[in-house]
Tab-separated table of C-alpha atoms and ligand atoms in Angstrom:
chain	number	residue	atom	x	y	z
A	18	UNK	CA	-17.713	-6.295	-19.385
A	19	UNK	CA	-17.716	-3.211	-17.356
A	20	UNK	CA	-14.356	-1.427	-17.854
A	21	UNK	CA	-13.235	1.445	-15.571
A	22	UNK	CA	-10.196	3.620	-15.304
A	23	UNK	CA	-9.336	6.928	-13.794
A	24	UNK	CA	-6.781	9.516	-14.936
A	25	UNK	CA	-5.373	12.143	-12.659
A	26	UNK	CA	-5.635	15.774	-13.677
A	27	UNK	CA	-1.927	16.188	-13.143
A	28	UNK	CA	-0.946	17.580	-16.628
A	29	UNK	CA	-1.434	17.453	-20.324
A	30	UNK	CA	-1.176	13.911	-21.741
A	31	UNK	CA	2.100	13.167	-23.598
A	32	UNK	CA	3.097	10.657	-26.262
A	33	UNK	CA	3.780	7.933	-23.616
A	34	UNK	CA	0.351	8.314	-22.046
A	35	UNK	CA	-1.291	8.402	-25.503
A	36	UNK	CA	0.388	5.297	-26.955
A	37	UNK	CA	0.617	3.473	-23.643
A	38	UNK	CA	-2.788	4.127	-22.146
A	39	UNK	CA	-5.259	6.323	-24.063
A	40	UNK	CA	-5.282	4.531	-27.427
A	41	UNK	CA	-5.400	0.949	-25.938
A	42	UNK	CA	-8.224	1.907	-23.523
A	43	UNK	CA	-10.248	3.412	-26.343
A	44	UNK	CA	-9.752	0.199	-28.394
A	45	UNK	CA	-11.049	-1.776	-25.424
A	46	UNK	CA	-14.091	0.503	-25.153
A	47	UNK	CA	-14.987	-0.203	-28.775
A	48	UNK	CA	-15.252	-3.935	-28.381
A	49	UNK	CA	-18.889	-5.015	-28.544
A	50	UNK	CA	-20.420	-5.781	-25.155
A	51	UNK	CA	-18.018	-3.513	-23.262
A	52	UNK	CA	-19.181	-0.460	-21.206
A	53	UNK	CA	-16.394	1.888	-20.307
A	54	UNK	CA	-16.284	4.243	-17.344
A	55	UNK	CA	-13.610	6.768	-17.841
A	56	UNK	CA	-13.184	9.465	-15.296
A	57	UNK	CA	-10.905	12.307	-14.221
A	58	UNK	CA	-9.600	11.453	-10.775
A	59	UNK	CA	-9.491	15.135	-9.667
A	60	UNK	CA	-10.037	14.345	-5.956
A	61	UNK	CA	-6.873	12.184	-6.116
A	62	UNK	CA	-5.054	15.130	-7.826
A	63	UNK	CA	-5.517	17.151	-4.669
A	64	UNK	CA	-2.982	14.992	-2.860
A	65	UNK	CA	-0.324	16.681	-4.929
A	66	UNK	CA	-1.787	19.745	-6.619
A	67	UNK	CA	-3.825	22.360	-4.803
A	68	UNK	CA	-4.206	25.171	-7.301
A	69	UNK	CA	-7.783	25.216	-8.720
A	70	UNK	CA	-6.705	26.881	-12.020
A	71	UNK	CA	-4.151	24.202	-12.726
A	72	UNK	CA	-6.574	21.431	-11.788
A	73	UNK	CA	-9.166	22.919	-14.126
A	74	UNK	CA	-6.763	23.351	-17.056
A	75	UNK	CA	-5.435	19.839	-16.629
A	76	UNK	CA	-8.943	18.442	-16.396
A	77	UNK	CA	-9.763	20.123	-19.700
A	78	UNK	CA	-6.645	18.940	-21.504
A	79	UNK	CA	-7.004	15.380	-20.250
A	80	UNK	CA	-10.678	15.322	-21.286
A	81	UNK	CA	-9.832	16.952	-24.677
A	82	UNK	CA	-7.210	14.255	-25.321
A	83	UNK	CA	-9.725	11.453	-24.726
A	84	UNK	CA	-12.253	13.096	-27.022
A	85	UNK	CA	-9.525	13.821	-29.640
A	86	UNK	CA	-8.737	10.061	-29.837
A	87	UNK	CA	-12.427	9.198	-30.304
A	88	UNK	CA	-13.738	8.143	-26.890
A	89	UNK	CA	-17.463	7.630	-27.477
A	90	UNK	CA	-19.086	9.509	-24.611
A	91	UNK	CA	-22.619	8.607	-25.647
A	92	UNK	CA	-22.095	4.875	-25.546
A	93	UNK	CA	-19.856	5.029	-22.454
A	94	UNK	CA	-19.497	6.987	-19.239
A	95	UNK	CA	-17.335	10.089	-18.960
A	96	UNK	CA	-17.195	12.120	-15.744
A	97	UNK	CA	-15.214	13.960	-13.038
A	98	UNK	CA	-14.849	12.260	-9.718
A	99	UNK	CA	-15.341	15.567	-7.924
A	100	UNK	CA	-18.836	15.921	-9.359
A	101	UNK	CA	-19.791	12.675	-7.631
A	102	UNK	CA	-17.732	13.461	-4.575
A	103	UNK	CA	-20.539	12.776	-2.034
A	104	UNK	CA	-20.716	9.149	-3.274
A	105	UNK	CA	-16.985	8.530	-3.723
A	106	UNK	CA	-16.128	9.989	-0.351
A	107	UNK	CA	-18.938	8.402	1.562
A	108	UNK	CA	-18.001	5.014	0.257
A	109	UNK	CA	-14.378	5.743	0.944
A	110	UNK	CA	-15.220	6.219	4.629
A	111	UNK	CA	-17.051	2.821	4.815
A	112	UNK	CA	-14.112	1.172	3.091
A	113	UNK	CA	-11.627	2.909	5.411
A	114	UNK	CA	-13.279	1.111	8.264
A	115	UNK	CA	-12.521	-2.212	6.572
A	116	UNK	CA	-8.896	-1.369	5.601
A	117	UNK	CA	-6.134	-2.668	7.902
A	118	UNK	CA	-3.520	-0.018	8.736
A	119	UNK	CA	-0.556	-2.127	7.569
A	120	UNK	CA	-2.121	-2.541	4.120
A	121	UNK	CA	-1.885	1.234	3.609
A	122	UNK	CA	1.507	1.445	5.191
A	123	UNK	CA	2.729	-1.065	2.564
A	124	UNK	CA	1.334	0.799	-0.457
A	125	UNK	CA	4.053	1.873	-2.865
A	126	UNK	CA	2.273	5.141	-3.515
A	127	UNK	CA	2.887	6.001	0.207
A	128	UNK	CA	6.190	4.180	0.726
A	129	UNK	CA	7.828	5.981	-2.162
A	130	UNK	CA	7.315	9.297	-0.325
A	131	UNK	CA	7.625	8.067	3.222
A	132	UNK	CA	11.249	9.188	3.887
A	133	UNK	CA	9.902	12.544	5.015
A	134	UNK	CA	6.609	11.783	6.817
A	135	UNK	CA	5.914	15.399	7.589
A	136	UNK	CA	5.485	15.902	3.739
A	137	UNK	CA	2.882	13.121	3.523
A	138	UNK	CA	-0.625	14.254	3.793
A	139	UNK	CA	-3.381	11.891	5.002
A	140	UNK	CA	-4.900	12.022	1.530
A	141	UNK	CA	-1.790	10.476	0.067
A	142	UNK	CA	-1.862	7.807	2.772
A	143	UNK	CA	-5.506	6.823	2.160
A	144	UNK	CA	-5.295	7.356	-1.591
A	145	UNK	CA	-5.744	3.587	-2.364
A	146	UNK	CA	-9.019	3.493	-0.344
A	147	UNK	CA	-10.429	6.352	-2.515
A	148	UNK	CA	-9.338	4.385	-5.562
A	149	UNK	CA	-11.080	1.289	-4.267
A	150	UNK	CA	-14.239	3.344	-3.746
A	151	UNK	CA	-13.977	4.695	-7.326
A	152	UNK	CA	-13.946	1.146	-8.614
A	153	UNK	CA	-16.559	-0.679	-6.503
A	154	UNK	CA	-18.971	2.245	-6.661
A	155	UNK	CA	-19.662	1.351	-10.326
A	156	UNK	CA	-19.406	-2.483	-10.075
A	157	UNK	CA	-16.423	-2.363	-12.407
A	158	UNK	CA	-14.962	-5.680	-13.528
A	159	UNK	CA	-11.855	-4.810	-15.600
A	160	UNK	CA	-9.416	-2.017	-14.655
A	161	UNK	CA	-6.921	-1.182	-17.462
A	162	UNK	CA	-3.908	0.423	-15.754
A	163	UNK	CA	-0.157	0.658	-15.889
A	164	UNK	CA	2.008	-1.757	-13.903
A	165	UNK	CA	2.431	0.759	-11.076
A	166	UNK	CA	-1.261	0.451	-10.215
A	167	UNK	CA	-1.349	-3.398	-9.839
A	168	UNK	CA	-1.062	-3.130	-6.029
A	169	UNK	CA	-3.952	-0.666	-5.768
A	170	UNK	CA	-6.302	-3.052	-7.630
A	171	UNK	CA	-5.231	-5.911	-5.414
A	172	UNK	CA	-5.974	-3.802	-2.386
A	173	UNK	CA	-9.333	-2.992	-3.884
A	174	UNK	CA	-10.096	-6.662	-4.183
A	175	UNK	CA	-9.016	-7.368	-0.580
A	176	UNK	CA	-11.024	-4.529	0.907
A	177	UNK	CA	-14.183	-5.311	-1.151
A	178	UNK	CA	-13.797	-8.948	-0.296
A	179	UNK	CA	-13.662	-8.282	3.421
A	180	UNK	CA	-16.936	-6.426	3.257
A	181	UNK	CA	-18.577	-9.212	1.235
A	182	UNK	CA	-17.293	-11.745	3.840
A	183	UNK	CA	-18.463	-9.741	6.810
A	184	UNK	CA	-22.084	-9.593	5.484
A	185	UNK	CA	-21.864	-12.900	3.666
A	186	UNK	CA	-23.175	-11.518	0.383
A	187	UNK	CA	-21.856	-10.072	-2.836
A	188	UNK	CA	-22.280	-6.396	-2.061
A	189	UNK	CA	-19.262	-5.382	-4.203
A	190	UNK	CA	-17.931	-6.787	-7.445
A	191	UNK	CA	-14.266	-7.815	-7.190
A	192	UNK	CA	-12.340	-6.211	-10.044
A	193	UNK	CA	-9.379	-7.524	-12.085
A	194	UNK	CA	-6.511	-5.349	-13.264
A	195	UNK	CA	-5.776	-5.444	-16.999
A	196	UNK	CA	-2.092	-4.705	-17.349
A	197	UNK	CA	-0.817	-4.689	-20.821
A	198	UNK	CA	2.679	-6.137	-20.234
A	199	UNK	CA	3.576	-6.032	-23.896
A	200	UNK	CA	2.711	-2.356	-24.278
A	201	UNK	CA	6.251	-1.247	-24.274
A	202	UNK	CA	7.520	1.583	-22.177
A	203	UNK	CA	7.691	4.512	-24.548
A	204	UNK	CA	11.126	6.197	-24.220
A	205	UNK	CA	11.424	9.924	-23.661
A	206	UNK	CA	13.905	12.222	-25.488
A	207	UNK	CA	16.703	11.137	-23.141
A	208	UNK	CA	15.959	7.400	-23.545
A	209	UNK	CA	14.477	7.002	-20.011
A	210	UNK	CA	10.778	6.177	-19.583
A	211	UNK	CA	8.799	9.131	-21.005
A	212	UNK	CA	7.260	10.910	-17.982
A	213	UNK	CA	5.905	14.188	-16.901
A	214	UNK	CA	8.087	14.252	-13.891
A	215	UNK	CA	11.320	13.592	-15.843
A	216	UNK	CA	10.519	16.462	-18.231
A	217	UNK	CA	11.602	14.228	-21.155
A	218	UNK	CA	8.283	13.994	-22.851
A	219	UNK	CA	6.954	14.834	-26.311
A	220	UNK	CA	3.709	16.788	-26.305
A	221	UNK	CA	1.991	15.822	-29.573
A	222	UNK	CA	-0.507	18.637	-29.249
A	223	UNK	CA	2.070	21.499	-29.493
A	224	UNK	CA	2.144	23.913	-32.442
A	225	UNK	CA	4.320	22.508	-35.280
A	226	UNK	CA	7.482	24.606	-34.604
A	227	UNK	CA	7.465	23.759	-30.873
A	228	UNK	CA	6.839	20.077	-31.533
A	229	UNK	CA	9.807	20.082	-33.939
A	230	UNK	CA	11.925	21.636	-31.163
A	231	UNK	CA	10.986	18.923	-28.734
A	232	UNK	CA	11.817	16.185	-31.369
A	233	UNK	CA	15.201	17.852	-31.953
A	234	UNK	CA	15.984	17.406	-28.272
A	235	UNK	CA	16.106	13.573	-28.748
A	236	UNK	CA	19.579	12.454	-27.616
A	237	UNK	CA	21.730	10.684	-30.310
A	238	UNK	CA	25.245	9.268	-30.401
A	239	UNK	CA	27.981	11.041	-32.346
A	240	UNK	CA	28.217	8.837	-35.415
A	241	UNK	CA	29.104	11.065	-38.363
A	242	UNK	CA	26.585	11.700	-41.073
A	243	UNK	CA	28.298	9.575	-43.726
A	244	UNK	CA	28.708	6.535	-41.434
A	245	UNK	CA	26.148	3.591	-41.053
A	246	UNK	CA	24.076	3.784	-37.815
A	247	UNK	CA	22.491	1.114	-35.664
A	248	UNK	CA	18.693	1.810	-35.754
A	249	UNK	CA	18.050	-0.428	-32.795
A	250	UNK	CA	20.144	1.694	-30.450
A	251	UNK	CA	18.539	4.914	-31.464
A	252	UNK	CA	15.679	6.727	-29.693
A	253	UNK	CA	14.388	8.493	-32.853
A	254	UNK	CA	14.134	5.162	-34.626
A	255	UNK	CA	12.401	3.566	-31.616
A	256	UNK	CA	9.763	6.260	-31.567
A	257	UNK	CA	9.373	6.201	-35.378
A	258	UNK	CA	8.721	2.418	-35.198
A	259	UNK	CA	5.764	2.904	-32.867
A	260	UNK	CA	3.790	4.869	-35.412
A	261	UNK	CA	5.123	4.048	-38.912
A	262	UNK	CA	3.937	1.357	-41.380
A	263	UNK	CA	5.989	-1.703	-42.019
A	264	UNK	CA	7.383	-0.349	-45.292
A	265	UNK	CA	8.206	2.994	-43.701
A	266	UNK	CA	10.102	1.220	-40.949
A	267	UNK	CA	12.033	-0.968	-43.450
A	268	UNK	CA	12.960	2.112	-45.453
A	269	UNK	CA	14.178	4.017	-42.408
A	270	UNK	CA	16.160	0.989	-41.209
A	271	UNK	CA	17.791	0.755	-44.672
A	272	UNK	CA	18.679	4.425	-44.498
A	273	UNK	CA	20.361	4.036	-41.104
A	274	UNK	CA	22.357	1.007	-42.244
A	275	UNK	CA	23.433	2.578	-45.541
A	276	UNK	CA	25.138	5.629	-44.062
A	277	UNK	CA	24.871	9.139	-45.485
A	278	UNK	CA	21.628	9.544	-43.524
A	279	UNK	CA	21.975	11.692	-40.423
A	280	UNK	CA	19.996	11.813	-37.188
A	281	UNK	CA	18.672	15.248	-38.289
A	282	UNK	CA	17.073	13.586	-41.287
A	283	UNK	CA	15.554	10.865	-39.071
A	284	UNK	CA	14.129	13.482	-36.678
A	285	UNK	CA	12.607	15.433	-39.572
A	286	UNK	CA	11.033	12.149	-40.798
A	287	UNK	CA	9.670	11.444	-37.272
A	288	UNK	CA	8.235	14.955	-37.152
A	289	UNK	CA	6.488	14.524	-40.521
A	290	UNK	CA	5.181	11.114	-39.519
A	291	UNK	CA	3.762	12.381	-36.257
A	292	UNK	CA	2.053	15.320	-37.926
A	293	UNK	CA	0.401	12.887	-40.293
A	294	UNK	CA	-0.341	10.140	-37.691
A	295	UNK	CA	-1.892	12.618	-35.247
A	296	UNK	CA	-3.379	15.013	-37.791
A	297	UNK	CA	-7.002	14.353	-36.798
A	298	UNK	CA	-6.287	14.113	-33.052
A	299	UNK	CA	-4.321	17.393	-33.114
A	300	UNK	CA	-7.203	19.148	-34.878
A	301	UNK	CA	-9.820	17.714	-32.537
A	302	UNK	CA	-7.708	18.526	-29.441
A	303	UNK	CA	-7.431	22.194	-30.536
A	304	UNK	CA	-11.100	22.282	-31.333
A	305	UNK	CA	-12.102	21.013	-27.883
A	306	UNK	CA	-9.590	23.232	-26.111
A	307	UNK	CA	-11.109	26.218	-27.759
A	308	UNK	CA	-14.651	25.005	-26.904
A	309	UNK	CA	-14.406	24.101	-23.231
A	310	UNK	CA	-18.176	24.424	-23.028
A	311	UNK	CA	-18.471	21.290	-25.228
A	312	UNK	CA	-16.189	19.392	-22.886
A	313	UNK	CA	-18.284	20.594	-19.973
A	314	UNK	CA	-21.463	19.515	-21.642
A	315	UNK	CA	-20.189	15.992	-22.353
A	316	UNK	CA	-18.974	15.637	-18.802
A	317	UNK	CA	-22.214	16.872	-17.272
A	318	UNK	CA	-24.191	14.333	-19.401
A	319	UNK	CA	-21.850	11.628	-18.146
A	320	UNK	CA	-22.147	12.778	-14.571
A	321	UNK	CA	-25.922	12.533	-14.762
A	322	UNK	CA	-25.727	9.066	-16.278
A	323	UNK	CA	-23.452	7.560	-13.549
A	324	UNK	CA	-25.262	9.083	-10.606
A	325	UNK	CA	-28.038	6.359	-10.336
A	326	UNK	CA	-25.369	3.637	-10.407
A	327	UNK	CA	-23.432	5.299	-7.581
A	328	UNK	CA	-26.644	5.803	-5.621
A	329	UNK	CA	-27.588	2.124	-5.960
A	330	UNK	CA	-24.244	0.957	-4.582
A	331	UNK	CA	-24.421	3.415	-1.648
A	332	UNK	CA	-27.894	2.198	-0.879
A	333	UNK	CA	-26.659	-1.418	-0.874
A	334	UNK	CA	-23.898	-0.812	1.659
A	335	UNK	CA	-25.963	1.616	3.797
A	336	UNK	CA	-28.603	-1.119	4.208
A	337	UNK	CA	-26.042	-3.272	6.003
A	338	UNK	CA	-25.411	-0.506	8.562
A	339	UNK	CA	-29.123	0.218	8.999
A	340	UNK	CA	-28.249	3.819	8.031
B	420	ADP	P1	3.552	10.159	-15.973
B	420	ADP	O1	4.677	9.142	-15.754
B	420	ADP	O2	3.927	11.050	-17.144
B	420	ADP	O3	3.186	10.926	-14.782
B	420	ADP	P2	1.184	8.747	-15.460
B	420	ADP	O4	1.799	8.003	-14.331
B	420	ADP	O5	0.181	9.799	-15.132
B	420	ADP	O6	2.295	9.333	-16.376
B	420	ADP	O7	0.501	7.685	-16.414
B	420	ADP	C1	-0.769	7.721	-16.955
B	420	ADP	C2	-0.950	6.520	-17.859
B	420	ADP	O8	-0.040	6.499	-18.971
B	420	ADP	C3	-0.706	5.144	-17.149
B	420	ADP	O9	-1.602	4.198	-17.603
B	420	ADP	C4	0.712	4.793	-17.548
B	420	ADP	O10	0.952	3.392	-17.551
B	420	ADP	C5	0.797	5.361	-18.987
B	420	ADP	N1	2.169	5.729	-19.353
B	420	ADP	C6	2.807	6.776	-18.761
B	420	ADP	N2	4.103	6.962	-19.267
B	420	ADP	C7	4.222	5.917	-20.146
B	420	ADP	C8	5.315	5.521	-21.055
B	420	ADP	N3	6.454	6.172	-21.039
B	420	ADP	N4	5.109	4.418	-21.806
B	420	ADP	C9	3.936	3.757	-21.798
B	420	ADP	N5	2.835	4.106	-20.959
B	420	ADP	C10	3.019	5.197	-20.173
B	421	LIG	N1	-4.336	6.066	-9.136
B	421	LIG	C1	-4.503	6.088	-10.585
B	421	LIG	C2	-3.209	6.671	-11.240
B	421	LIG	O1	-2.521	7.515	-10.629
B	421	LIG	C3	-5.725	6.936	-10.971
B	421	LIG	C4	-6.907	6.361	-10.436
B	421	LIG	C5	-7.744	6.867	-9.527
B	421	LIG	C6	-7.566	5.153	-10.867
B	421	LIG	N2	-8.864	6.105	-9.336
B	421	LIG	C7	-8.780	4.976	-10.170
B	421	LIG	C8	-7.185	4.192	-11.847
B	421	LIG	C9	-9.553	3.920	-10.374
B	421	LIG	C10	-7.998	3.082	-12.032
B	421	LIG	C11	-9.168	2.966	-11.262
B	421	LIG	O2	-2.945	6.458	-12.394
């Protein structure tokens, strides 16, 4: 199967991104017979972020995170959308001409921001068409994404299908979204969904003392140290459960229920667990961040490797227009 997913260069990946998206996508890429296309959607990032330095730093940290968790860039495809911009944007134009206006007007990505239309740039409005181009350009079949992206994949199918219908041949592959419903929403330090925009995230790549500070910000109730506590209502326990072994979870649960075990102890245990669980990833992340030239090299190899695939798709569609 040909798997493809894009990640915006909008910040450094946090614990929610890592457990919810990065690790599952890497697992998928390791299954025999799967080819994974993983790219940094830096053209999409421009809809919200215009500072080159930030885009560059975010691109590096997103790429370093994927490498730190073992994405095999030799077996798979790893690239920046901007480096193949001529293909992505050319195809986007063709797809624009097959996209009904009301479809875009109904996109959540646009509607969520549509109260103040003067703040909406045309890039944000046509964002789903660029995403459709990203996908059909590489004949991708399976698109692993979060629930919020379901509509964009459906739009991709509709747009691609209307091209195929018009010319009565399978010019584009129609993709399916793979939405892992059971991947739980990872809570942030305040208990709401962990998110960059809510500023409630845990950055697993921070130096130890800063990581501990973030963990200490986890909100707890006011049950006294000596009293029993309900593990299932507690954010620290919820996070601990995502990474600990069965016996560690059972032990922590018993500690909560017994009393005499404070939230401070639990947070320290979560901190120790995370240092251990992410030991290798933290080291690799730091290594890549201090060797951006290695990231650059891997991306450039990937960009060369995907180019012929993009060219072939463009040739297929151009042929229909006699261009
Ligand atoms: P953010 O909300 O921090 O801006 P993004 O929307 O960029 O994160 O999400 C990138 C990927 O990480 C998506 O696939 C998304 O489903 C996943 N993801 C983000 N936050 C969480 C979370 N709290 N729990 C599980 N998965 C998450
Ligand atoms: N819109 C996606 C997001 O914000 C990123 C993205 C761009 C993407 N192009 C894609 C995801 C193609 C999957 C396939 O998360």
